[in-house]
Coordinates of C-alpha atoms and ligand atoms in Angstrom, one line a residue:
X1 CA 58.7 100.3 101.6
X2 CA 60.5 103.5 102.1
X3 CA 63.4 102.3 104.4
X4 CA 64.3 104.6 107.4
X5 CA 67.8 105.5 108.0
X6 CA 69.9 105.3 111.0
X7 CA 72.1 108.9 111.4
X8 CA 72.8 108.2 115.1
X9 CA 76.3 107.5 114.5
X10 CA 76.6 110.8 112.3
X11 CA 74.9 112.8 114.4
X12 CA 77.1 111.9 117.3
X13 CA 79.5 115.1 118.4
X14 CA 83.2 113.0 118.0
X15 CA 81.4 112.3 114.1
X16 CA 81.0 116.3 114.0
X17 CA 84.2 116.7 115.0
X18 CA 86.0 114.1 113.0
X19 CA 84.4 115.7 109.8
X20 CA 85.8 119.1 110.6
X21 CA 89.0 117.4 111.5
X22 CA 89.1 115.7 108.1
X23 CA 89.1 119.1 106.9
X24 CA 92.3 120.1 108.4
X25 CA 94.1 116.7 107.9
X26 CA 93.3 116.3 104.1
X27 CA 96.3 117.8 102.6
X28 CA 98.6 117.5 105.7
X29 CA 101.9 115.4 104.3
X30 CA 103.2 112.5 106.4
X31 CA 106.2 114.3 105.6
X32 CA 105.1 117.1 107.1
X33 CA 104.0 115.3 110.0
X34 CA 107.3 113.6 110.4
X35 CA 109.1 116.7 110.2
X36 CA 107.6 118.3 113.1
X37 CA 108.0 115.2 115.1
X38 CA 110.8 113.6 114.7
X39 CA 110.6 111.2 117.1
X40 CA 107.0 110.2 115.8
X41 CA 108.3 106.5 114.7
X42 CA 108.7 105.5 117.8
X43 CA 105.8 107.7 119.2
X44 CA 103.0 106.1 117.2
X45 CA 103.5 102.4 118.4
X46 CA 101.5 99.7 120.2
X47 CA 102.8 96.4 121.2
X48 CA 100.9 93.4 122.9
X49 CA 101.1 89.4 122.2
X50 CA 104.4 89.6 120.3
X51 CA 103.3 91.9 118.0
X52 CA 104.9 95.0 117.5
X53 CA 102.2 97.8 115.9
X54 CA 103.8 100.8 113.9
X55 CA 101.0 103.4 113.2
X56 CA 103.6 106.2 112.2
X57 CA 102.6 106.4 108.9
X58 CA 99.0 107.3 109.3
X59 CA 97.6 110.5 108.0
X60 CA 97.0 111.4 112.2
X61 CA 97.8 113.3 114.6
X62 CA 97.3 113.4 118.6
X63 CA 94.1 115.3 118.2
X64 CA 93.2 112.5 115.3
X65 CA 93.7 110.1 118.0
X66 CA 91.8 111.5 120.6
X67 CA 88.5 111.8 118.5
X68 CA 88.7 108.2 117.5
X69 CA 88.8 107.1 121.0
X70 CA 85.8 109.4 121.9
X71 CA 84.0 108.0 119.0
X72 CA 84.8 104.7 120.3
X73 CA 83.8 106.0 124.0
X74 CA 80.4 107.5 122.2
X75 CA 79.9 104.5 120.3
X76 CA 80.0 103.0 123.8
X77 CA 82.6 100.4 122.7
X78 CA 83.9 99.6 126.3
X79 CA 80.6 98.2 127.3
X80 CA 79.9 95.9 124.0
X81 CA 83.6 94.3 124.4
X82 CA 82.4 93.2 128.0
X83 CA 79.2 92.3 126.5
X84 CA 81.0 90.0 124.2
X85 CA 83.2 88.4 126.8
X86 CA 80.6 87.9 129.1
X87 CA 78.7 85.7 126.2
X88 CA 75.6 88.4 126.0
X89 CA 73.6 87.7 122.4
X90 CA 75.4 90.5 120.7
X91 CA 74.6 88.5 117.7
X92 CA 71.2 90.1 118.0
X93 CA 69.5 89.1 114.6
X94 CA 70.0 85.5 115.9
X95 CA 69.7 85.7 119.3
X96 CA 73.0 84.6 120.0
X97 CA 76.4 85.1 122.1
X98 CA 79.6 85.3 119.6
X99 CA 81.8 83.8 122.0
X100 CA 84.5 82.6 119.8
X101 CA 87.1 83.8 122.9
X102 CA 86.0 80.9 124.7
X103 CA 87.5 78.7 122.4
X104 CA 90.8 79.4 123.7
X105 CA 90.2 80.5 127.4
X106 CA 92.4 78.1 130.2
X107 CA 90.9 75.5 131.7
X108 CA 91.0 77.7 135.0
X109 CA 88.6 80.2 133.5
X110 CA 85.1 80.2 133.7
X111 CA 82.6 81.9 130.9
X112 CA 78.5 81.4 131.9
X113 CA 76.3 81.0 128.9
X114 CA 72.7 80.7 130.3
X115 CA 73.7 79.0 133.4
X116 CA 76.5 77.2 132.3
X117 CA 80.1 77.6 132.2
X118 CA 81.5 76.6 128.4
X119 CA 84.9 76.2 129.6
X120 CA 85.1 72.8 130.5
X121 CA 82.9 71.6 127.4
X122 CA 85.4 73.6 125.3
X123 CA 88.4 71.7 126.9
X124 CA 86.7 68.2 126.6
X125 CA 86.6 68.6 122.9
X126 CA 90.4 69.9 122.6
X127 CA 91.1 66.8 124.5
X128 CA 89.2 64.6 122.0
X129 CA 90.7 66.3 119.2
X130 CA 94.0 65.9 121.0
X131 CA 93.3 62.2 121.6
X132 CA 92.3 61.6 117.9
X133 CA 95.0 63.7 116.0
X134 CA 97.4 61.6 118.2
X135 CA 96.7 58.3 117.0
X136 CA 96.3 59.7 113.1
X137 CA 99.8 61.1 113.6
X138 CA 101.5 58.0 115.4
X139 CA 99.6 56.0 112.9
X140 CA 97.5 53.9 115.9
X141 CA 94.5 54.8 113.7
X142 CA 94.2 53.1 110.7
X143 CA 92.0 53.2 107.6
X144 CA 89.4 50.1 107.4
X145 CA 92.5 47.7 105.4
X146 CA 94.7 47.9 108.5
X147 CA 96.6 51.0 106.2
X148 CA 98.0 53.9 107.6
X149 CA 96.4 57.4 107.4
X150 CA 98.5 59.6 105.0
X151 CA 96.5 61.8 103.7
X152 CA 93.9 64.2 105.1
X153 CA 91.1 66.4 103.1
X154 CA 88.8 68.9 104.8
X155 CA 86.0 69.2 103.2
X156 CA 84.0 72.6 104.0
X157 CA 83.5 75.9 103.0
X158 CA 83.5 79.4 103.6
X159 CA 84.6 79.5 107.6
X160 CA 84.5 75.5 107.5
X161 CA 87.6 75.8 105.0
X162 CA 89.5 78.9 105.3
X163 CA 90.4 79.1 108.7
X164 CA 92.1 75.5 108.3
X165 CA 93.3 76.0 104.9
X166 CA 94.7 79.5 106.5
X167 CA 95.9 77.8 109.3
X168 CA 97.4 74.5 107.5
X169 CA 99.6 76.9 105.3
X170 CA 100.7 79.3 108.2
X171 CA 101.7 76.7 110.2
X172 CA 103.2 74.3 107.4
X173 CA 106.9 74.7 108.4
X174 CA 105.7 72.7 112.0
X175 CA 103.7 70.7 110.2
X176 CA 104.4 66.8 109.6
X177 CA 105.9 66.1 106.4
X178 CA 104.9 62.6 106.1
X179 CA 100.9 63.4 105.7
X180 CA 99.7 65.0 103.1
X181 CA 97.0 67.5 103.7
X182 CA 94.9 68.6 101.2
X183 CA 91.1 70.8 100.9
X184 CA 88.0 70.8 99.5
X185 CA 85.6 73.5 99.4
X186 CA 84.0 74.7 95.8
X187 CA 81.0 72.7 94.2
X188 CA 83.5 72.5 91.4
X189 CA 84.2 69.1 90.7
X190 CA 87.9 70.1 89.4
X191 CA 88.6 70.8 93.2
X192 CA 87.5 67.4 94.1
X193 CA 88.9 65.9 91.1
X194 CA 92.6 67.8 92.0
X195 CA 92.6 67.1 95.6
X196 CA 92.1 63.4 95.3
X197 CA 94.3 62.9 92.4
X198 CA 97.0 59.9 93.0
X199 CA 96.1 59.4 96.6
X200 CA 94.9 55.4 98.1
X201 CA 91.2 55.9 99.1
X202 CA 92.8 53.0 101.9
X203 CA 95.3 55.7 103.4
X204 CA 92.8 58.8 103.4
X205 CA 90.5 60.3 106.0
X206 CA 87.7 62.6 105.6
X207 CA 87.2 65.6 108.1
X208 CA 83.7 66.9 106.9
X209 CA 83.4 70.6 108.6
X210 CA 80.2 72.2 108.3
X211 CA 78.4 74.2 111.5
X212 CA 75.1 73.6 109.9
X213 CA 75.9 69.9 107.8
X214 CA 73.1 71.5 105.6
X215 CA 75.6 73.7 103.2
X216 CA 74.8 72.2 99.6
X217 CA 79.0 72.4 98.6
X218 CA 80.2 71.0 101.2
X219 CA 77.2 68.0 101.1
X220 CA 77.9 67.2 97.4
X221 CA 81.4 66.9 97.9
X222 CA 81.2 65.2 100.8
X223 CA 78.8 62.6 98.8
X224 CA 81.3 62.6 96.4
X225 CA 83.9 61.0 98.6
X226 CA 81.9 58.7 100.0
X227 CA 81.4 57.2 96.4
X228 CA 85.5 57.7 96.0
X229 CA 86.1 55.5 99.1
X230 CA 83.4 52.7 98.3
X231 CA 84.6 52.2 94.9
X232 CA 87.7 51.1 96.1
X233 CA 87.1 49.7 99.3
X234 CA 83.7 48.0 97.9
X235 CA 82.6 47.9 102.2
X236 CA 80.1 51.0 103.6
X237 CA 81.7 49.7 106.9
X238 CA 85.0 51.2 105.8
X239 CA 83.0 54.7 106.1
X240 CA 83.2 54.6 109.3
X241 CA 87.3 54.5 109.7
X242 CA 87.4 57.1 106.8
X243 CA 85.0 59.6 108.0
X244 CA 84.8 62.1 110.7
X245 CA 82.2 65.1 110.8
X246 CA 82.9 68.5 112.9
X247 CA 79.3 70.1 113.2
X248 CA 77.2 71.2 115.5
X249 CA 74.3 69.4 113.9
X250 CA 73.8 65.5 115.3
X251 CA 71.5 64.9 113.4
X252 CA 72.0 65.8 109.7
X253 CA 75.4 63.9 110.6
X254 CA 74.2 61.0 110.9
X255 CA 71.6 61.3 108.3
X256 CA 74.8 61.2 106.3
X257 CA 75.7 58.3 107.3
X258 CA 78.6 59.2 109.6
X259 CA 78.8 57.5 113.2
X260 CA 78.7 60.2 115.6
X261 CA 81.3 58.7 117.3
X262 CA 83.5 60.3 115.1
X263 CA 81.9 63.5 115.7
X264 CA 83.3 66.5 116.9
X265 CA 80.6 69.1 118.5
X266 CA 81.3 72.9 118.5
X267 CA 78.3 75.6 119.8
X268 CA 76.3 77.6 118.1
X269 CA 77.7 80.4 119.4
X270 CA 80.7 80.2 117.6
X271 CA 80.4 81.7 114.4
X272 CA 81.6 79.9 110.7
X273 CA 84.1 82.7 110.2
X274 CA 85.0 82.7 114.0
X275 CA 85.6 78.6 114.3
X276 CA 89.0 78.0 113.4
X277 CA 89.7 78.0 117.2
X278 CA 86.7 75.0 117.5
X279 CA 86.9 71.2 115.9
X280 CA 86.9 73.2 112.7
X281 CA 90.6 73.5 113.3
X282 CA 91.0 69.7 113.7
X283 CA 93.1 69.3 110.2
X284 CA 95.2 72.0 111.6
X285 CA 95.6 69.7 114.4
X286 CA 96.5 67.4 113.0
X287 CA 98.9 68.5 110.9
X288 CA 100.9 70.4 113.7
X289 CA 99.9 68.2 116.5
X290 CA 98.1 69.4 119.4
X291 CA 100.8 71.0 121.5
X292 CA 101.4 73.7 118.4
X293 CA 97.5 74.0 118.2
X294 CA 97.1 74.7 121.8
X295 CA 100.1 77.2 121.3
X296 CA 98.5 79.4 118.6
X297 CA 95.4 79.4 121.1
X298 CA 97.4 80.6 124.0
X299 CA 98.6 83.9 121.2
X300 CA 94.7 84.1 120.3
X301 CA 93.8 84.5 124.7
X302 CA 96.9 86.8 125.1
X303 CA 95.2 89.1 122.1
X304 CA 91.7 88.5 124.0
X305 CA 93.3 89.5 127.3
X306 CA 94.9 92.9 125.9
X307 CA 91.7 93.9 123.8
X308 CA 89.5 93.0 126.6
X309 CA 91.8 95.2 129.4
X310 CA 94.2 97.7 127.9
X311 CA 93.4 101.2 127.2
X312 CA 92.0 102.0 124.1
X313 CA 94.8 104.0 123.3
X314 CA 97.6 101.0 123.4
X315 CA 95.0 98.6 122.2
X316 CA 95.7 97.3 119.4
X317 CA 92.7 95.9 118.0
X318 CA 91.0 99.2 118.9
X319 CA 93.8 101.1 117.2
X320 CA 93.3 99.2 114.1
X321 CA 89.7 99.5 114.2
X322 CA 89.1 103.0 114.7
X323 CA 92.0 103.8 111.6
X324 CA 90.0 101.7 109.2
X325 CA 87.2 104.2 110.3
X326 CA 89.3 106.8 109.7
X327 CA 90.0 105.8 106.3
X328 CA 86.7 104.1 105.4
X329 CA 84.6 107.3 105.9
X330 CA 86.1 110.2 106.3
X331 CA 88.9 109.5 103.5
X332 CA 86.0 107.8 101.7
X333 CA 89.0 105.0 101.1
X334 CA 87.2 101.7 99.8
X335 CA 89.5 99.4 100.4
X336 CA 92.6 97.9 102.8
X337 CA 95.1 95.8 101.3
X338 CA 96.9 93.3 103.6
X339 CA 100.5 92.2 102.1
X340 CA 102.2 89.9 104.1
X341 CA 105.9 89.6 103.5
X342 CA 105.6 85.7 104.6
X343 CA 105.3 83.4 102.5
X344 CA 103.1 80.9 104.6
X345 CA 101.2 83.6 105.0
X346 CA 99.5 83.2 101.6
X347 CA 96.0 82.7 102.5
X348 CA 95.9 85.0 105.1
X349 CA 94.2 87.9 103.2
X350 CA 91.8 85.2 101.9
X351 CA 90.9 84.9 105.6
X352 CA 90.9 88.1 106.3
X353 CA 88.5 88.7 103.5
X354 CA 85.9 86.7 104.8
X355 CA 86.4 87.7 108.5
X356 CA 85.5 91.3 107.4
X357 CA 83.6 91.6 104.7
X358 CA 81.2 88.9 105.9
X359 CA 80.9 90.4 109.3
X360 CA 80.2 94.3 108.3
X361 CA 79.5 93.8 104.9
X362 CA 75.8 95.3 106.4
X363 CA 73.3 97.9 105.2
X364 CA 71.6 98.1 108.3
X365 CA 72.3 98.4 112.3
X366 CA 71.4 96.2 114.9
X367 CA 67.8 97.8 114.7
X368 CA 66.9 97.0 111.2
X369 CA 67.5 100.9 110.0
X370 CA 69.9 101.5 106.9
X371 CA 72.9 102.9 107.4
X372 CA 74.2 106.7 105.9
X373 CA 77.3 105.8 105.8
X374 CA 79.8 103.7 104.3
X375 CA 80.6 100.2 106.2
X376 CA 83.2 97.5 105.4
X377 CA 85.8 98.1 103.2
X378 CA 87.1 95.5 100.6
X379 CA 89.9 93.3 101.6
X380 CA 92.6 92.5 99.7
X381 CA 96.5 90.9 99.2
X382 CA 98.7 89.0 98.2
X383 CA 102.3 88.3 99.4
X384 CA 105.3 90.7 99.2
X385 CA 107.2 90.7 97.1
X386 CA 104.8 89.3 94.1
X387 CA 102.6 92.1 94.7
X388 CA 104.8 94.9 94.3
X389 CA 105.2 93.0 90.4
X390 CA 102.0 93.5 90.0
X391 CA 99.4 95.7 91.7
X392 CA 101.6 97.7 94.2
X393 CA 101.8 100.6 90.7
X394 CA 97.9 101.3 91.7
X395 CA 98.7 101.8 95.3
X396 CA 102.2 104.6 94.6
X397 CA 100.8 106.1 91.4
X398 CA 96.9 105.1 90.9
X399 CA 94.3 107.9 91.8
X400 CA 93.0 105.8 94.7
X401 CA 93.5 106.0 98.3
X402 CA 94.2 102.3 99.5
X403 CA 95.9 101.9 103.3
X404 CA 98.0 98.8 103.8
X405 CA 98.6 96.4 106.5
X406 CA 102.4 95.3 105.9
X407 CA 103.6 92.1 108.0
X408 CA 106.8 90.7 108.5
X409 CA 108.7 88.8 110.6
X410 CA 112.6 89.5 112.1
X411 CA 113.5 86.1 112.0
X412 CA 112.5 83.5 109.2
X413 CA 111.5 80.0 109.1
X414 CA 113.7 79.0 106.4
X415 CA 117.4 80.4 106.4
X416 CA 118.6 81.0 102.4
X417 CA 121.4 83.4 101.7
X418 CA 120.6 86.7 102.0
X419 CA 117.0 86.0 101.1
X420 CA 115.4 87.3 104.5
X421 CA 117.1 90.9 104.2
X422 CA 115.9 91.3 100.7
X423 CA 112.2 90.4 101.7
X424 CA 112.6 93.1 104.8
X425 CA 114.2 95.3 103.1
X426 CA 111.6 95.5 100.1
X427 CA 108.8 95.8 103.1
X428 CA 111.0 98.7 105.0
X429 CA 111.5 100.3 101.3
X430 CA 107.8 99.9 100.2
X431 CA 106.1 101.8 103.6
X432 CA 108.8 104.6 103.5
X433 CA 107.9 105.2 99.8
X434 CA 104.2 105.0 100.0
X435 CA 104.3 107.2 102.8
X436 CA 107.1 109.7 101.8
X437 CA 107.0 109.5 97.9
X438 CA 109.2 111.8 95.6
X439 CA 108.9 115.2 94.7
X440 CA 109.0 116.0 91.0
X441 CA 111.8 118.9 92.1
X442 CA 113.7 115.5 93.5
X443 CA 113.4 113.8 90.4
X444 CA 114.2 116.6 88.4
X445 CA 117.2 117.1 90.5
X446 CA 118.7 113.6 89.3
X447 CA 118.4 114.7 85.8
X448 CA 115.0 113.1 84.7
X449 CA 114.2 115.2 81.4
X450 CA 111.0 117.9 82.0
X451 CA 108.9 115.4 80.5
X452 CA 109.2 112.4 82.2
X453 CA 109.3 114.1 85.8
X454 CA 105.7 113.6 86.4
X455 CA 105.8 109.9 85.3
X456 CA 108.9 109.3 87.5
X457 CA 107.1 111.3 90.7
X458 CA 105.7 109.7 93.4
X459 CA 103.1 111.8 95.6
X460 CA 103.8 110.0 98.7
X461 CA 101.2 110.2 101.9
X462 CA 100.0 106.5 101.5
X463 CA 98.9 105.4 104.8
X464 CA 100.3 102.2 106.3
X465 CA 100.0 99.8 109.0
X466 CA 103.0 97.7 110.2
X467 CA 102.8 94.6 112.1
X468 CA 106.9 93.6 113.2
X469 CA 106.8 90.0 114.5
X470 CA 109.8 88.3 115.9
X471 CA 108.8 84.9 113.8
X472 CA 105.8 82.8 113.1
X473 CA 105.0 80.5 115.2
X474 CA 101.6 78.9 116.2
X475 CA 101.3 81.3 119.0
X476 CA 102.2 84.6 116.9
X477 CA 99.9 83.3 114.1
X478 CA 97.1 82.8 117.2
X479 CA 97.8 86.4 117.7
X480 CA 97.2 88.1 114.7
X481 CA 94.0 86.1 114.2
X482 CA 92.6 87.8 117.5
X483 CA 93.9 91.0 116.5
X484 CA 92.0 90.9 112.9
X485 CA 89.2 89.7 114.9
X486 CA 88.6 92.0 117.3
X487 CA 89.7 95.3 114.9
X488 CA 86.6 93.3 112.9
X489 CA 84.4 93.9 116.0
X490 CA 85.6 97.3 116.6
X491 CA 84.5 98.6 113.5
X492 CA 81.2 96.6 113.6
X493 CA 81.0 98.6 116.6
X494 CA 81.5 102.2 115.6
X495 CA 79.1 101.6 112.7
X496 CA 76.2 99.7 115.0
X497 CA 75.7 96.7 112.5
X498 CA 75.5 93.1 113.9
X499 CA 79.2 92.0 112.9
X500 CA 77.7 88.1 113.7
X501 CA 75.6 87.2 111.0
X502 CA 75.4 87.0 107.3
X503 CA 72.0 87.2 105.7
X504 CA 73.5 88.6 102.7
X505 CA 74.4 84.8 101.6
X506 CA 71.0 83.4 101.3
X507 CA 69.4 84.7 98.7
X508 CA 72.1 83.0 96.5
X509 CA 71.3 80.0 97.9
X510 CA 68.3 80.0 97.7
X511 CA 67.6 80.6 93.8
X512 CA 70.7 78.2 93.6
X513 CA 68.4 75.7 95.0
X514 CA 65.3 76.6 92.4
X515 CA 67.8 76.7 89.7
X516 CA 69.3 73.3 90.4
X517 CA 65.8 71.5 90.2
X518 CA 64.7 73.8 86.8
X519 CA 68.4 72.9 85.0
X520 CA 67.1 69.3 85.9
X521 CA 64.1 68.4 85.0
X522 CA 64.0 71.3 81.9
X523 CA 61.0 70.0 80.3
X524 CA 58.9 70.2 83.1
X525 CA 59.4 73.7 85.1
X526 CA 59.0 76.4 82.4
X527 CA 61.6 78.6 83.5
X528 CA 60.6 81.7 85.7
X529 CA 63.1 84.0 86.1
X530 CA 63.9 87.3 84.1
X531 CA 64.9 86.9 80.6
X532 CA 68.7 87.7 80.7
X533 CA 68.8 84.8 83.3
X534 CA 66.1 82.3 81.6
X535 CA 68.0 82.6 78.4
X536 CA 71.5 82.1 80.0
X537 CA 69.9 78.5 81.3
X538 CA 69.0 77.5 77.9
X539 CA 72.0 78.2 76.3
X540 CA 73.8 76.3 79.0
X541 CA 71.5 73.4 78.9
X542 CA 72.0 73.8 74.9
X543 CA 76.0 73.6 74.6
X544 CA 75.7 71.0 77.6
X545 CA 73.7 68.8 75.9
X546 CA 75.7 69.1 72.2
X547 CA 78.8 68.2 74.2
X548 CA 77.1 65.1 75.5
Ligands
F6P1 O1 78.6 81.6 103.4 C1 77.2 81.6 104.6 C2 78.1 80.3 105.1 O2 77.6 80.5 106.6 C3 79.3 81.0 106.4 O3 79.5 82.0 107.2 C4 79.6 79.9 106.7 O4 81.5 79.6 107.3 C5 79.6 79.2 105.5 O5 78.8 79.3 104.9 C6 79.8 76.9 105.5 O6 78.6 77.0 106.7 P1 78.7 75.9 107.1 O7 79.8 75.7 108.5 O8 77.6 75.5 107.7 O9 78.4 74.3 106.0

């Protein structure tokens, strides 16, 4: 079947205007833009929910912005935002709303989905979580033998892991230090073995997080955890003191053997990668306490309101989303690097990978028609300054254009000598070097021999955003999470895709299920795969059995 191709986006007047405009911009250097407007660094900025966004070091002019904003209007971004906030079924292939904004709505708000105001339900779950988290934190909730719970192990994968682990690491400064928090996601025994090493079952609580409660990796790990616990405690009654579940699927939770009284629910209108603010964030709440967790939700909510109500030319998620489209579709930049100059944000790039790439890595429009343009960029990154000593070489002097988001904080949570000034000096220096570079003439003027000048020069003109915040707090983390969520939504809206489904993960899952059966019964079922896959499976079994 020949796929039909959607060219509705690339036929839009604003798109054509941007294509023409790109021709006039592609060779313009940031050096020139800053020379023409010495105040540029104070003009191309926007601020909301404690985040100061400097987007002046982007290859744009006022005209670029005007055209990108026109594109947003032609794509009816405002109407799409309103539809999301009203709980309309914008996740069209799964026919449901994408209503993570309701997870951080204050009690006073009303958000009606299919005739039901969901805000009271959201707060009822948050209150139960707070009660449970407080009992764990102050030692009221004890294990089966009466021991205090000292280890919290989150079992989950994808959004049921990346959100909790990212937020725990990000807010570790605010966490209870006499409890241990561990995370098991991979169906690789190593992950389980290392997470449960040297901890006592009688002091351990497992939080099994799975929206569907059918995810193979999570169920395998949850079964292993149950065995690990019972090997020591020898009584299945112990399970109810050491396991809680977070899921939308009550039936599967009870089939697994977790008492549904120990279950925290959420709703099918919360996507996995958007679920940190639901009960999926329980481990984070236990770590940092209910008040800090609620402060994180407040940060999200402030950004939500900013996204909903601010004019687009001052709207952080809209500006960042449109800049991502500008580089992705006109400069052909395939990736974006996210570079937090904050060690606590070490898992933030990994979290953003799922958020962005699972949301917008789609090749058909909401109408099921093939796109004739690129969709999601590849997201990657590491905390600064470590990245500077590994991959920044390519960003500075490689042949690819890699727009970067630099994230920094004015106050450190761990003052130590001159460290923070050195750290931030590096952030500022990198954005300056990337933008302005160093010409061969400048290099030569320093006395560099001719033969080395080309190697030592920097073209510059590498675009960056800088997000500068006062301090890493639960509130500021929440604001950043919502900022990126809404930037992803902005991009998905321009590209006319459903940012809330993830059909691309299904084929691999189905094939793996079949292969598991074949590997378990190699004599009964002949491998019915291509010659490469079958040969690999045979070799795997031969060598595995040889070791046995
Ligand atoms: O990888 C697909 C996916 O469905 C993600 O979207 C999701 O976050 C993850 O698997 C885990 O799903 P669940 O929470 O249902 O176990």
